[in-house]
PDB file of C-alpha atoms and ligand atoms in Angstrom:
ATOM      1  CA  MET A   1     -35.622  34.117 -43.434  1.00 39.00           C
ATOM      2  CA  LYS A   2     -36.431  30.699 -43.315  1.00 46.00           C
ATOM      3  CA  LYS A   3     -40.293  29.818 -44.393  1.00 64.00           C
ATOM      4  CA  GLN A   4     -42.250  28.448 -41.345  1.00 75.00           C
ATOM      5  CA  ASN A   5     -44.562  25.496 -42.013  1.00 95.00           C
ATOM      6  CA  ILE A   6     -48.234  25.623 -42.045  1.00 98.00           C
ATOM      7  CA  LEU A   7     -48.670  25.256 -38.223  1.00 97.00           C
ATOM      8  CA  ASP A   8     -46.277  27.566 -37.144  1.00 97.00           C
ATOM      9  CA  ARG A   9     -47.805  30.068 -39.392  1.00 97.00           C
ATOM     10  CA  LEU A  10     -51.202  29.653 -38.408  1.00 98.00           C
ATOM     11  CA  ARG A  11     -50.218  29.675 -34.719  1.00 96.00           C
ATOM     12  CA  SER A  12     -49.231  33.333 -35.279  1.00 95.00           C
ATOM     13  CA  GLY A  13     -52.403  34.460 -37.098  1.00 97.00           C
ATOM     14  CA  VAL A  14     -54.579  34.221 -40.100  1.00 98.00           C
ATOM     15  CA  VAL A  15     -53.114  32.558 -43.110  1.00 98.00           C
ATOM     16  CA  LEU A  16     -54.319  33.865 -46.539  1.00 98.00           C
ATOM     17  CA  GLY A  17     -54.934  31.271 -49.278  1.00 98.00           C
ATOM     18  CA  ASP A  18     -55.329  31.461 -52.868  1.00 98.00           C
ATOM     19  CA  GLY A  19     -58.153  31.940 -55.192  1.00 98.00           C
ATOM     20  CA  GLY A  20     -59.741  29.585 -57.687  1.00 98.00           C
ATOM     21  CA  TYR A  21     -57.675  27.829 -60.482  1.00 98.00           C
ATOM     22  CA  LEU A  22     -59.604  25.500 -63.146  1.00 98.00           C
ATOM     23  CA  LEU A  23     -62.541  27.853 -63.950  1.00 98.00           C
ATOM     24  CA  GLU A  24     -60.258  30.754 -64.447  1.00 98.00           C
ATOM     25  CA  LEU A  25     -57.753  28.824 -66.751  1.00 98.00           C
ATOM     26  CA  GLU A  26     -61.249  27.585 -68.485  1.00 98.00           C
ATOM     27  CA  LYS A  27     -62.147  31.085 -69.107  1.00 97.00           C
ATOM     28  CA  ARG A  28     -58.503  31.799 -70.349  1.00 98.00           C
ATOM     29  CA  GLY A  29     -58.670  28.916 -72.784  1.00 98.00           C
ATOM     30  CA  TYR A  30     -56.541  26.453 -70.910  1.00 98.00           C
ATOM     31  CA  VAL A  31     -58.873  24.173 -69.518  1.00 98.00           C
ATOM     32  CA  LYS A  32     -61.636  22.166 -70.674  1.00 97.00           C
ATOM     33  CA  ALA A  33     -65.145  22.680 -69.333  1.00 97.00           C
ATOM     34  CA  GLY A  34     -66.807  19.347 -68.436  1.00 96.00           C
ATOM     35  CA  PRO A  35     -63.754  17.308 -67.492  1.00 97.00           C
ATOM     36  CA  PHE A  36     -62.153  19.968 -66.517  1.00 97.00           C
ATOM     37  CA  THR A  37     -59.089  18.288 -65.459  1.00 97.00           C
ATOM     38  CA  PRO A  38     -55.556  20.308 -65.210  1.00 98.00           C
ATOM     39  CA  GLU A  39     -53.466  18.658 -68.149  1.00 98.00           C
ATOM     40  CA  VAL A  40     -52.728  22.990 -68.240  1.00 98.00           C
ATOM     41  CA  ALA A  41     -49.664  22.245 -66.439  1.00 98.00           C
ATOM     42  CA  LEU A  42     -47.845  19.876 -69.012  1.00 98.00           C
ATOM     43  CA  GLU A  43     -49.626  21.648 -72.213  1.00 98.00           C
ATOM     44  CA  HIS A  44     -49.245  25.862 -70.803  1.00 98.00           C
ATOM     45  CA  PRO A  45     -46.913  25.798 -68.094  1.00 98.00           C
ATOM     46  CA  GLU A  46     -46.604  29.491 -68.454  1.00 98.00           C
ATOM     47  CA  ALA A  47     -50.412  30.338 -68.412  1.00 98.00           C
ATOM     48  CA  LEU A  48     -50.326  28.289 -64.990  1.00 98.00           C
ATOM     49  CA  ALA A  49     -47.325  30.024 -63.725  1.00 98.00           C
ATOM     50  CA  GLN A  50     -49.088  33.309 -64.420  1.00 98.00           C
ATOM     51  CA  LEU A  51     -51.952  32.912 -63.005  1.00 98.00           C
ATOM     52  CA  HIS A  52     -49.775  31.662 -59.625  1.00 98.00           C
ATOM     53  CA  ARG A  53     -47.746  34.780 -59.918  1.00 98.00           C
ATOM     54  CA  GLU A  54     -51.162  36.932 -59.452  1.00 98.00           C
ATOM     55  CA  PHE A  55     -52.400  35.244 -56.734  1.00 98.00           C
ATOM     56  CA  LEU A  56     -48.749  35.432 -54.926  1.00 98.00           C
ATOM     57  CA  ARG A  57     -48.604  39.578 -55.841  1.00 98.00           C
ATOM     58  CA  ALA A  58     -52.042  39.817 -54.434  1.00 98.00           C
ATOM     59  CA  GLY A  59     -51.306  38.362 -51.145  1.00 98.00           C
ATOM     60  CA  SER A  60     -51.672  34.647 -50.986  1.00 98.00           C
ATOM     61  CA  GLU A  61     -49.093  32.973 -48.588  1.00 98.00           C
ATOM     62  CA  VAL A  62     -50.133  29.535 -49.982  1.00 98.00           C
ATOM     63  CA  LEU A  63     -50.095  28.430 -53.093  1.00 98.00           C
ATOM     64  CA  GLN A  64     -52.072  25.327 -53.997  1.00 98.00           C
ATOM     65  CA  THR A  65     -50.335  22.932 -56.934  1.00 98.00           C
ATOM     66  CA  CYS A  66     -53.064  22.930 -60.032  1.00 98.00           C
ATOM     67  CA  THR A  67     -53.712  19.138 -59.533  1.00 98.00           C
ATOM     68  CA  PHE A  68     -57.340  19.154 -58.313  1.00 97.00           C
ATOM     69  CA  TYR A  69     -58.952  16.237 -60.398  1.00 97.00           C
ATOM     70  CA  ALA A  70     -55.316  14.968 -61.356  1.00 97.00           C
ATOM     71  CA  SER A  71     -56.147  10.967 -59.857  1.00 96.00           C
ATOM     72  CA  ARG A  72     -55.545   8.621 -62.515  1.00 95.00           C
ATOM     73  CA  GLU A  73     -59.092   7.768 -62.736  1.00 95.00           C
ATOM     74  CA  LYS A  74     -60.473  11.341 -63.122  1.00 96.00           C
ATOM     75  CA  LEU A  75     -57.725  11.820 -65.701  1.00 97.00           C
ATOM     76  CA  ARG A  76     -59.169   8.703 -67.535  1.00 96.00           C
ATOM     77  CA  SER A  77     -62.096  10.584 -68.240  1.00 95.00           C
ATOM     78  CA  ALA A  78     -60.331  13.055 -70.296  1.00 97.00           C
ATOM     79  CA  GLY A  79     -57.763  11.072 -71.590  1.00 97.00           C
ATOM     80  CA  TYR A  80     -54.472  11.916 -69.821  1.00 97.00           C
ATOM     81  CA  ALA A  81     -54.568   8.977 -67.370  1.00 97.00           C
ATOM     82  CA  GLU A  82     -51.174   8.010 -68.577  1.00 97.00           C
ATOM     83  CA  GLN A  83     -49.982  11.324 -67.693  1.00 98.00           C
ATOM     84  CA  VAL A  84     -50.881  11.692 -64.303  1.00 97.00           C
ATOM     85  CA  GLU A  85     -47.240  11.397 -63.287  1.00 98.00           C
ATOM     86  CA  GLN A  86     -45.979  14.161 -65.221  1.00 98.00           C
ATOM     87  CA  ILE A  87     -49.120  16.034 -64.744  1.00 98.00           C
ATOM     88  CA  ASN A  88     -48.604  15.785 -60.824  1.00 98.00           C
ATOM     89  CA  ARG A  89     -44.878  16.655 -61.200  1.00 98.00           C
ATOM     90  CA  ALA A  90     -44.933  19.315 -63.137  1.00 98.00           C
ATOM     91  CA  ALA A  91     -47.898  21.176 -61.262  1.00 98.00           C
ATOM     92  CA  VAL A  92     -45.939  20.862 -58.191  1.00 98.00           C
ATOM     93  CA  ARG A  93     -42.585  21.921 -60.042  1.00 98.00           C
ATOM     94  CA  ILE A  94     -44.378  25.264 -61.111  1.00 98.00           C
ATOM     95  CA  ALA A  95     -46.233  26.176 -58.036  1.00 98.00           C
ATOM     96  CA  ARG A  96     -42.787  26.085 -56.350  1.00 98.00           C
ATOM     97  CA  SER A  97     -40.895  28.134 -58.714  1.00 98.00           C
ATOM     98  CA  ILE A  98     -43.251  30.829 -58.339  1.00 98.00           C
ATOM     99  CA  ALA A  99     -43.861  30.343 -54.421  1.00 98.00           C
ATOM    100  CA  GLY A 100     -39.910  30.402 -53.794  1.00 97.00           C
ATOM    101  CA  GLU A 101     -39.034  31.689 -50.418  1.00 96.00           C
ATOM    102  CA  LYS A 102     -42.357  33.839 -50.368  1.00 97.00           C
ATOM    103  CA  ALA A 103     -45.208  31.288 -50.149  1.00 98.00           C
ATOM    104  CA  LEU A 104     -46.295  27.512 -49.056  1.00 98.00           C
ATOM    105  CA  VAL A 105     -46.589  25.069 -51.719  1.00 98.00           C
ATOM    106  CA  ALA A 106     -49.648  22.968 -50.596  1.00 98.00           C
ATOM    107  CA  GLY A 107     -50.070  19.970 -52.916  1.00 98.00           C
ATOM    108  CA  ASN A 108     -53.976  19.338 -53.529  1.00 98.00           C
ATOM    109  CA  LEU A 109     -55.844  16.516 -53.321  1.00 98.00           C
ATOM    110  CA  SER A 110     -59.659  15.784 -54.368  1.00 97.00           C
ATOM    111  CA  LEU A 111     -62.573  13.806 -54.371  1.00 96.00           C
ATOM    112  CA  THR A 112     -61.789  10.834 -57.036  1.00 97.00           C
ATOM    113  CA  TRP A 113     -64.994  10.242 -57.868  1.00 97.00           C
ATOM    114  CA  GLN A 114     -64.473   6.370 -57.181  1.00 96.00           C
ATOM    115  CA  TYR A 115     -65.251   6.318 -54.152  1.00 97.00           C
ATOM    116  CA  ALA A 116     -68.472   3.817 -53.361  1.00 97.00           C
ATOM    117  CA  PRO A 117     -69.539   3.433 -49.714  1.00 94.00           C
ATOM    118  CA  ASP A 118     -71.204   0.179 -50.590  1.00 94.00           C
ATOM    119  CA  ASP A 119     -68.273  -1.719 -52.158  1.00 95.00           C
ATOM    120  CA  ALA A 120     -65.720  -2.453 -49.648  1.00 91.00           C
ATOM    121  CA  SER A 121     -63.071  -2.773 -52.346  1.00 95.00           C
ATOM    122  CA  SER A 122     -63.346   0.992 -53.581  1.00 97.00           C
ATOM    123  CA  GLU A 123     -61.543   1.786 -50.214  1.00 97.00           C
ATOM    124  CA  GLY A 124     -58.301  -0.010 -51.411  1.00 97.00           C
ATOM    125  CA  ARG A 125     -58.635   1.788 -55.137  1.00 97.00           C
ATOM    126  CA  VAL A 126     -59.369   4.906 -53.714  1.00 98.00           C
ATOM    127  CA  LEU A 127     -56.517   5.456 -50.974  1.00 98.00           C
ATOM    128  CA  ASP A 128     -53.945   3.947 -54.229  1.00 98.00           C
ATOM    129  CA  LEU A 129     -55.158   6.700 -56.201  1.00 98.00           C
ATOM    130  CA  PHE A 130     -54.387   9.543 -52.694  1.00 98.00           C
ATOM    131  CA  ARG A 131     -51.042   7.389 -52.352  1.00 98.00           C
ATOM    132  CA  GLN A 132     -50.071   7.739 -55.969  1.00 98.00           C
ATOM    133  CA  GLN A 133     -50.857  11.727 -56.280  1.00 98.00           C
ATOM    134  CA  ILE A 134     -48.992  12.052 -52.691  1.00 98.00           C
ATOM    135  CA  ALA A 135     -46.003  10.290 -53.479  1.00 98.00           C
ATOM    136  CA  LEU A 136     -45.271  12.426 -56.963  1.00 98.00           C
ATOM    137  CA  GLN A 137     -46.228  15.844 -55.515  1.00 98.00           C
ATOM    138  CA  VAL A 138     -43.927  14.674 -52.472  1.00 98.00           C
ATOM    139  CA  GLU A 139     -40.865  13.817 -54.123  1.00 98.00           C
ATOM    140  CA  GLU A 140     -40.830  17.253 -56.046  1.00 98.00           C
ATOM    141  CA  GLY A 141     -41.529  18.699 -52.807  1.00 97.00           C
ATOM    142  CA  VAL A 142     -44.678  20.444 -51.235  1.00 98.00           C
ATOM    143  CA  ASP A 143     -45.109  21.898 -47.610  1.00 98.00           C
ATOM    144  CA  PHE A 144     -48.290  20.345 -46.682  1.00 98.00           C
ATOM    145  CA  PHE A 145     -51.433  18.959 -48.487  1.00 98.00           C
ATOM    146  CA  ILE A 146     -55.267  20.419 -49.242  1.00 98.00           C
ATOM    147  CA  ALA A 147     -57.452  17.467 -49.450  1.00 98.00           C
ATOM    148  CA  GLU A 148     -60.672  19.146 -50.496  1.00 98.00           C
ATOM    149  CA  THR A 149     -63.753  19.609 -51.891  1.00 97.00           C
ATOM    150  CA  PHE A 150     -65.104  15.865 -50.387  1.00 98.00           C
ATOM    151  CA  HIS A 151     -69.037  14.665 -50.543  1.00 98.00           C
ATOM    152  CA  TYR A 152     -68.216  11.632 -48.521  1.00 98.00           C
ATOM    153  CA  LEU A 153     -66.235  11.620 -45.235  1.00 98.00           C
ATOM    154  CA  GLY A 154     -65.301   8.315 -46.031  1.00 98.00           C
ATOM    155  CA  GLU A 155     -63.483   9.444 -49.110  1.00 98.00           C
ATOM    156  CA  ALA A 156     -61.942  12.482 -46.859  1.00 98.00           C
ATOM    157  CA  MET A 157     -60.955   9.883 -43.969  1.00 98.00           C
ATOM    158  CA  LEU A 158     -58.998   7.831 -46.817  1.00 98.00           C
ATOM    159  CA  ALA A 159     -57.388  10.753 -48.263  1.00 98.00           C
ATOM    160  CA  LEU A 160     -56.444  12.062 -44.818  1.00 98.00           C
ATOM    161  CA  ARG A 161     -54.650   8.977 -43.970  1.00 98.00           C
ATOM    162  CA  ALA A 162     -52.830   8.638 -47.200  1.00 98.00           C
ATOM    163  CA  ILE A 163     -51.323  12.135 -45.966  1.00 98.00           C
ATOM    164  CA  LYS A 164     -50.505  11.125 -42.592  1.00 98.00           C
ATOM    165  CA  GLU A 165     -48.782   7.914 -43.834  1.00 98.00           C
ATOM    166  CA  ALA A 166     -46.255  10.475 -45.559  1.00 98.00           C
ATOM    167  CA  GLY A 167     -45.859  12.091 -42.815  1.00 97.00           C
ATOM    168  CA  TYR A 168     -47.294  15.759 -43.793  1.00 98.00           C
ATOM    169  CA  PRO A 169     -49.873  18.372 -42.222  1.00 98.00           C
ATOM    170  CA  ALA A 170     -53.585  17.884 -43.790  1.00 98.00           C
ATOM    171  CA  MET A 171     -56.023  20.286 -44.207  1.00 98.00           C
ATOM    172  CA  ILE A 172     -59.316  18.590 -45.128  1.00 98.00           C
ATOM    173  CA  THR A 173     -62.670  20.006 -46.785  1.00 98.00           C
ATOM    174  CA  PHE A 174     -65.630  19.415 -47.823  1.00 98.00           C
ATOM    175  CA  ASN A 175     -68.072  20.720 -50.550  1.00 97.00           C
ATOM    176  CA  PHE A 176     -71.386  20.764 -48.863  1.00 96.00           C
ATOM    177  CA  LYS A 177     -74.299  20.739 -50.685  1.00 95.00           C
ATOM    178  CA  GLN A 178     -78.013  21.295 -49.784  1.00 94.00           C
ATOM    179  CA  PRO A 179     -78.945  19.968 -47.203  1.00 95.00           C
ATOM    180  CA  ALA A 180     -75.502  20.673 -46.005  1.00 97.00           C
ATOM    181  CA  LEU A 181     -74.254  17.125 -44.935  1.00 97.00           C
ATOM    182  CA  SER A 182     -71.882  14.615 -46.039  1.00 97.00           C
ATOM    183  CA  ARG A 183     -73.400  12.096 -48.811  1.00 97.00           C
ATOM    184  CA  ASP A 184     -72.813   9.572 -45.785  1.00 95.00           C
ATOM    185  CA  GLY A 185     -75.302  11.715 -43.766  1.00 96.00           C
ATOM    186  CA  ARG A 186     -72.930  13.557 -41.551  1.00 98.00           C
ATOM    187  CA  THR A 187     -73.145  17.076 -40.270  1.00 98.00           C
ATOM    188  CA  PRO A 188     -70.561  19.489 -41.186  1.00 98.00           C
ATOM    189  CA  VAL A 189     -69.771  19.469 -37.132  1.00 98.00           C
ATOM    190  CA  GLU A 190     -69.932  15.468 -37.120  1.00 98.00           C
ATOM    191  CA  CYS A 191     -67.494  15.790 -40.257  1.00 98.00           C
ATOM    192  CA  ALA A 192     -64.830  17.979 -38.748  1.00 98.00           C
ATOM    193  CA  LEU A 193     -64.884  16.450 -35.347  1.00 98.00           C
ATOM    194  CA  GLU A 194     -64.243  12.931 -37.031  1.00 98.00           C
ATOM    195  CA  LEU A 195     -61.397  14.177 -38.885  1.00 98.00           C
ATOM    196  CA  GLU A 196     -59.978  16.081 -35.907  1.00 98.00           C
ATOM    197  CA  ARG A 197     -60.172  12.945 -33.756  1.00 98.00           C
ATOM    198  CA  GLN A 198     -57.893  11.447 -36.489  1.00 98.00           C
ATOM    199  CA  GLY A 199     -55.458  13.744 -36.621  1.00 98.00           C
ATOM    200  CA  ALA A 200     -56.635  16.368 -39.405  1.00 98.00           C
ATOM    201  CA  ASP A 201     -54.600  19.796 -38.507  1.00 98.00           C
ATOM    202  CA  ILE A 202     -57.170  21.945 -40.364  1.00 98.00           C
ATOM    203  CA  VAL A 203     -60.387  21.384 -41.213  1.00 98.00           C
ATOM    204  CA  GLY A 204     -63.280  23.230 -43.155  1.00 98.00           C
ATOM    205  CA  ALA A 205     -65.214  24.058 -46.067  1.00 98.00           C
ATOM    206  CA  ASN A 206     -64.265  24.818 -49.469  1.00 97.00           C
ATOM    207  CA  CYS A 207     -65.836  25.809 -52.902  1.00 97.00           C
ATOM    208  CA  GLY A 208     -69.936  25.450 -53.778  1.00 98.00           C
ATOM    209  CA  ARG A 209     -71.299  27.610 -51.517  1.00 98.00           C
ATOM    210  CA  ASP A 210     -70.509  31.432 -51.621  1.00 98.00           C
ATOM    211  CA  PRO A 211     -69.822  33.530 -48.463  1.00 98.00           C
ATOM    212  CA  GLU A 212     -73.135  33.806 -47.447  1.00 98.00           C
ATOM    213  CA  HIS A 213     -73.590  30.316 -47.325  1.00 98.00           C
ATOM    214  CA  MET A 214     -70.612  28.981 -45.971  1.00 98.00           C
ATOM    215  CA  LEU A 215     -69.808  31.051 -43.352  1.00 98.00           C
ATOM    216  CA  PRO A 216     -72.310  30.164 -40.973  1.00 98.00           C
ATOM    217  CA  ILE A 217     -71.227  26.433 -41.295  1.00 98.00           C
ATOM    218  CA  VAL A 218     -67.660  27.264 -40.637  1.00 98.00           C
ATOM    219  CA  GLU A 219     -68.688  29.234 -37.330  1.00 98.00           C
ATOM    220  CA  GLN A 220     -70.252  25.802 -36.087  1.00 98.00           C
ATOM    221  CA  ILE A 221     -67.277  24.055 -36.796  1.00 98.00           C
ATOM    222  CA  ARG A 222     -65.381  26.412 -34.948  1.00 98.00           C
ATOM    223  CA  LYS A 223     -67.254  26.495 -31.944  1.00 98.00           C
ATOM    224  CA  ALA A 224     -66.947  22.417 -32.169  1.00 98.00           C
ATOM    225  CA  VAL A 225     -63.102  21.359 -32.893  1.00 98.00           C
ATOM    226  CA  LYS A 226     -59.887  22.934 -31.468  1.00 98.00           C
ATOM    227  CA  CYS A 227     -57.741  22.324 -34.361  1.00 98.00           C
ATOM    228  CA  HIS A 228     -57.286  25.120 -37.097  1.00 98.00           C
ATOM    229  CA  VAL A 229     -60.386  25.591 -39.096  1.00 98.00           C
ATOM    230  CA  ALA A 230     -60.538  26.727 -43.128  1.00 98.00           C
ATOM    231  CA  ILE A 231     -62.924  28.613 -45.289  1.00 98.00           C
ATOM    232  CA  GLN A 232     -62.168  28.839 -49.015  1.00 98.00           C
ATOM    233  CA  ALA A 233     -65.866  29.874 -50.410  1.00 98.00           C
ATOM    234  CA  ALA A 234     -66.600  30.275 -53.986  1.00 98.00           C
ATOM    235  CA  GLY A 235     -66.700  33.757 -55.524  1.00 98.00           C
ATOM    236  CA  PHE A 236     -70.446  33.510 -57.205  1.00 98.00           C
ATOM    237  CA  ARG A 237     -73.546  34.253 -55.969  1.00 98.00           C
ATOM    238  CA  CYS A 238     -75.719  31.510 -54.721  1.00 98.00           C
ATOM    239  CA  THR A 239     -79.378  31.781 -53.271  1.00 98.00           C
ATOM    240  CA  ASP A 240     -80.809  30.227 -50.222  1.00 98.00           C
ATOM    241  CA  GLU A 241     -82.900  27.364 -52.584  1.00 97.00           C
ATOM    242  CA  VAL A 242     -79.796  26.689 -53.909  1.00 98.00           C
ATOM    243  CA  PRO A 243     -76.718  27.896 -52.006  1.00 98.00           C
ATOM    244  CA  TYR A 244     -74.124  26.147 -54.100  1.00 98.00           C
ATOM    245  CA  PHE A 245     -73.120  27.492 -57.460  1.00 98.00           C
ATOM    246  CA  MET A 246     -73.244  24.116 -59.152  1.00 97.00           C
ATOM    247  CA  GLY A 247     -76.859  23.533 -58.447  1.00 98.00           C
ATOM    248  CA  LEU A 248     -77.587  26.904 -60.215  1.00 98.00           C
ATOM    249  CA  PRO A 249     -78.536  26.892 -63.897  1.00 98.00           C
ATOM    250  CA  GLN A 250     -76.141  29.250 -64.756  1.00 98.00           C
ATOM    251  CA  PHE A 251     -73.705  26.234 -64.039  1.00 98.00           C
ATOM    252  CA  PRO A 252     -70.989  26.131 -65.694  1.00 97.00           C
ATOM    253  CA  LEU A 253     -70.941  28.666 -68.449  1.00 97.00           C
ATOM    254  CA  GLU A 254     -72.781  31.420 -67.717  1.00 98.00           C
ATOM    255  CA  LEU A 255     -71.916  32.596 -64.239  1.00 98.00           C
ATOM    256  CA  ASP A 256     -69.965  35.530 -64.974  1.00 97.00           C
ATOM    257  CA  PRO A 257     -72.481  37.876 -63.941  1.00 98.00           C
ATOM    258  CA  LEU A 258     -73.113  36.153 -60.452  1.00 98.00           C
ATOM    259  CA  GLN A 259     -69.284  36.641 -59.831  1.00 98.00           C
ATOM    260  CA  LEU A 260     -68.983  38.833 -56.679  1.00 98.00           C
ATOM    261  CA  THR A 261     -66.923  41.776 -56.423  1.00 98.00           C
ATOM    262  CA  ARG A 262     -63.655  42.493 -54.823  1.00 98.00           C
ATOM    263  CA  MET A 263     -65.559  44.299 -51.998  1.00 98.00           C
ATOM    264  CA  GLU A 264     -67.781  41.536 -50.899  1.00 98.00           C
ATOM    265  CA  MET A 265     -65.197  39.331 -50.613  1.00 98.00           C
ATOM    266  CA  ALA A 266     -63.137  41.723 -48.877  1.00 98.00           C
ATOM    267  CA  ALA A 267     -65.862  41.721 -46.142  1.00 98.00           C
ATOM    268  CA  TYR A 268     -65.992  37.866 -46.479  1.00 98.00           C
ATOM    269  CA  ALA A 269     -62.529  37.830 -45.134  1.00 98.00           C
ATOM    270  CA  ARG A 270     -63.106  40.467 -42.590  1.00 98.00           C
ATOM    271  CA  GLN A 271     -66.000  37.935 -41.328  1.00 98.00           C
ATOM    272  CA  ALA A 272     -64.129  34.989 -41.639  1.00 98.00           C
ATOM    273  CA  ARG A 273     -61.446  36.676 -39.384  1.00 98.00           C
ATOM    274  CA  ASP A 274     -63.778  37.832 -36.859  1.00 98.00           C
ATOM    275  CA  ILE A 275     -65.302  34.147 -36.194  1.00 98.00           C
ATOM    276  CA  GLY A 276     -61.868  32.803 -35.324  1.00 98.00           C
ATOM    277  CA  ILE A 277     -61.211  31.465 -38.789  1.00 98.00           C
ATOM    278  CA  ASP A 278     -57.427  31.247 -39.104  1.00 97.00           C
ATOM    279  CA  TYR A 279     -57.121  29.509 -42.841  1.00 98.00           C
ATOM    280  CA  ILE A 280     -58.891  32.059 -45.198  1.00 98.00           C
ATOM    281  CA  GLY A 281     -58.624  31.405 -48.885  1.00 98.00           C
ATOM    282  CA  ALA A 282     -61.139  30.865 -51.621  1.00 98.00           C
ATOM    283  CA  CYS A 283     -61.725  29.003 -54.760  1.00 98.00           C
ATOM    284  CA  CYS A 284     -63.925  28.961 -57.935  1.00 98.00           C
ATOM    285  CA  GLY A 285     -64.795  32.213 -59.167  1.00 98.00           C
ATOM    286  CA  VAL A 286     -62.273  34.211 -57.047  1.00 98.00           C
ATOM    287  CA  THR A 287     -59.518  36.029 -59.006  1.00 98.00           C
ATOM    288  CA  ALA A 288     -56.096  38.059 -58.122  1.00 98.00           C
ATOM    289  CA  ALA A 289     -58.047  41.488 -57.796  1.00 98.00           C
ATOM    290  CA  HIS A 290     -60.369  39.342 -54.976  1.00 98.00           C
ATOM    291  CA  ILE A 291     -57.453  38.286 -53.170  1.00 98.00           C
ATOM    292  CA  ARG A 292     -55.755  41.593 -53.069  1.00 98.00           C
ATOM    293  CA  ALA A 293     -58.900  43.000 -51.915  1.00 98.00           C
ATOM    294  CA  MET A 294     -58.812  40.353 -48.829  1.00 98.00           C
ATOM    295  CA  ALA A 295     -55.713  40.743 -48.249  1.00 98.00           C
ATOM    296  CA  GLU A 296     -56.184  44.514 -47.773  1.00 98.00           C
ATOM    297  CA  GLY A 297     -59.263  44.296 -46.129  1.00 98.00           C
ATOM    298  CA  LEU A 298     -57.486  42.312 -43.464  1.00 98.00           C
ATOM    299  CA  GLY A 299     -55.253  44.914 -43.064  1.00 98.00           C
ATOM    300  CA  ARG A 300     -52.071  44.146 -45.300  1.00 98.00           C
ATOM    301  CA  THR A 301     -50.569  45.509 -47.795  1.00 98.00           C
ATOM    302  CA  THR A 302     -49.586  43.112 -51.082  1.00 98.00           C
ATOM    303  CA  GLU A 303     -47.101  43.600 -53.954  1.00 98.00           C
ATOM    304  CA  ALA A 304     -49.909  44.277 -56.012  1.00 98.00           C
ATOM    305  CA  SER A 305     -51.082  47.255 -53.509  1.00 98.00           C
ATOM    306  CA  ASP A 306     -49.216  49.604 -55.187  1.00 97.00           C
ATOM    307  CA  LYS A 307     -51.737  48.908 -58.231  1.00 97.00           C
ATOM    308  CA  SER A 308     -54.607  49.078 -56.190  1.00 96.00           C
ATOM    309  CA  PRO A 309     -57.418  51.803 -57.012  1.00 94.00           C
ATOM    310  CA  ASP A 310     -57.013  55.700 -56.004  1.00 92.00           C
ATOM    311  CA  LEU A 311     -59.780  56.789 -57.888  1.00 92.00           C
ATOM    312  CA  GLU A 312     -59.399  60.416 -56.523  1.00 91.00           C
ATOM    313  CA  ILE A 313     -57.040  60.675 -60.080  1.00 91.00           C
ATOM    314  CA  HIS A 314     -59.478  59.560 -61.917  1.00 92.00           C
ATOM    315  CA  PRO A 315     -60.662  62.003 -64.173  1.00 90.00           C
ATOM    316  CA  ILE A 316     -64.724  61.589 -63.986  1.00 91.00           C
ATOM    317  CA  LEU A 317     -65.010  59.815 -60.264  1.00 91.00           C
ATOM    318  CA  GLY A 318     -62.182  61.838 -58.949  1.00 81.00           C
ATOM    319  CA  PRO A 319     -63.563  64.744 -57.593  1.00 65.00           C
ATOM    320  CA  GLU A 320     -66.710  63.706 -56.381  1.00 70.00           C
ATOM    321  CA  LYS A 321     -64.934  60.877 -54.847  1.00 62.00           C
ATOM    322  CA  ALA A 322     -62.621  63.065 -53.139  1.00 55.00           C
ATOM    323  CA  GLY A 323     -65.631  65.263 -51.941  1.00 55.00           C
ATOM    324  CA  LYS A 324     -64.786  68.205 -54.568  1.00 54.00           C
ATOM    325  CA  ALA A 325     -66.825  70.035 -56.541  1.00 45.00           C
ATOM    326  CA  ALA A 326     -67.666  68.198 -59.768  1.00 38.00           C
ATOM    327  CA  ARG A 327     -67.507  71.132 -61.923  1.00 39.00           C
TER     328      ARG A 327
HETATM  329 ZN1   ZN B 401     -63.650  25.742 -56.572  1.00 87.27          ZN
END
């Protein structure tokens, strides 16, 4: 069966995305905390392939290429500027090899840290960085693009422009901190409306906030736009005072006890569906166990569902869970 493209797929129902790559691969020893750049695609391709495989088995219908922070200038900060081409190409090839015909592959772009609203020349430089990554990823074969976690609407618009020049569907998302405004002072709804006006196919929020602090934002966006809406929440428990995990004192090395449970992520997927969000994925802190729970929470059975919990068989929990006499 030929794969549908992302827009056909969204028209026929919720699309389940994947989870986070760089923080998880950091925990596994393949990514350096600090730069959080994705040279893993070159240095440990089997580690990246395995994480893709886990998400696919867990029910992800889209695999994102591990090219977050793979723009030339961000790679330069970690000493990998000369490998920009190899890293982008390798990451797409690995995602493709695992996705096969079972999942779509989303080329991934992210904020470049080079955008400066007061410096007119930064626009051209940022556009060139996006165009370079897009050309490489298109050559290796992606189905659409996710350009994510922007702070500035201005930079998000440049990413959208570069994706549309290449002729691909575009999902554009923001990482909203506190207050929930872009750094150029626009509300989430204003950002979404402007992106929709300029041709974005999917708009939404990504990373930073946990489900509790992200769902109300995408609900507002859902009511305002006609295009598809995406949510990719982080899997770390935030607070009302600091609703994004990068602002918590535990970031980045002591987040473990803040990780949300699979049940909480399953509830998140259902809540997102119920408010009309049609692209439901996740980001940092979200593993395959969470994605499987999200898929099953949406009523789906995944390849990994044959290993889903059956606590009735557990020697200690079983009788109690099954409502039988404990002894
Ligand atoms: Zn993230």
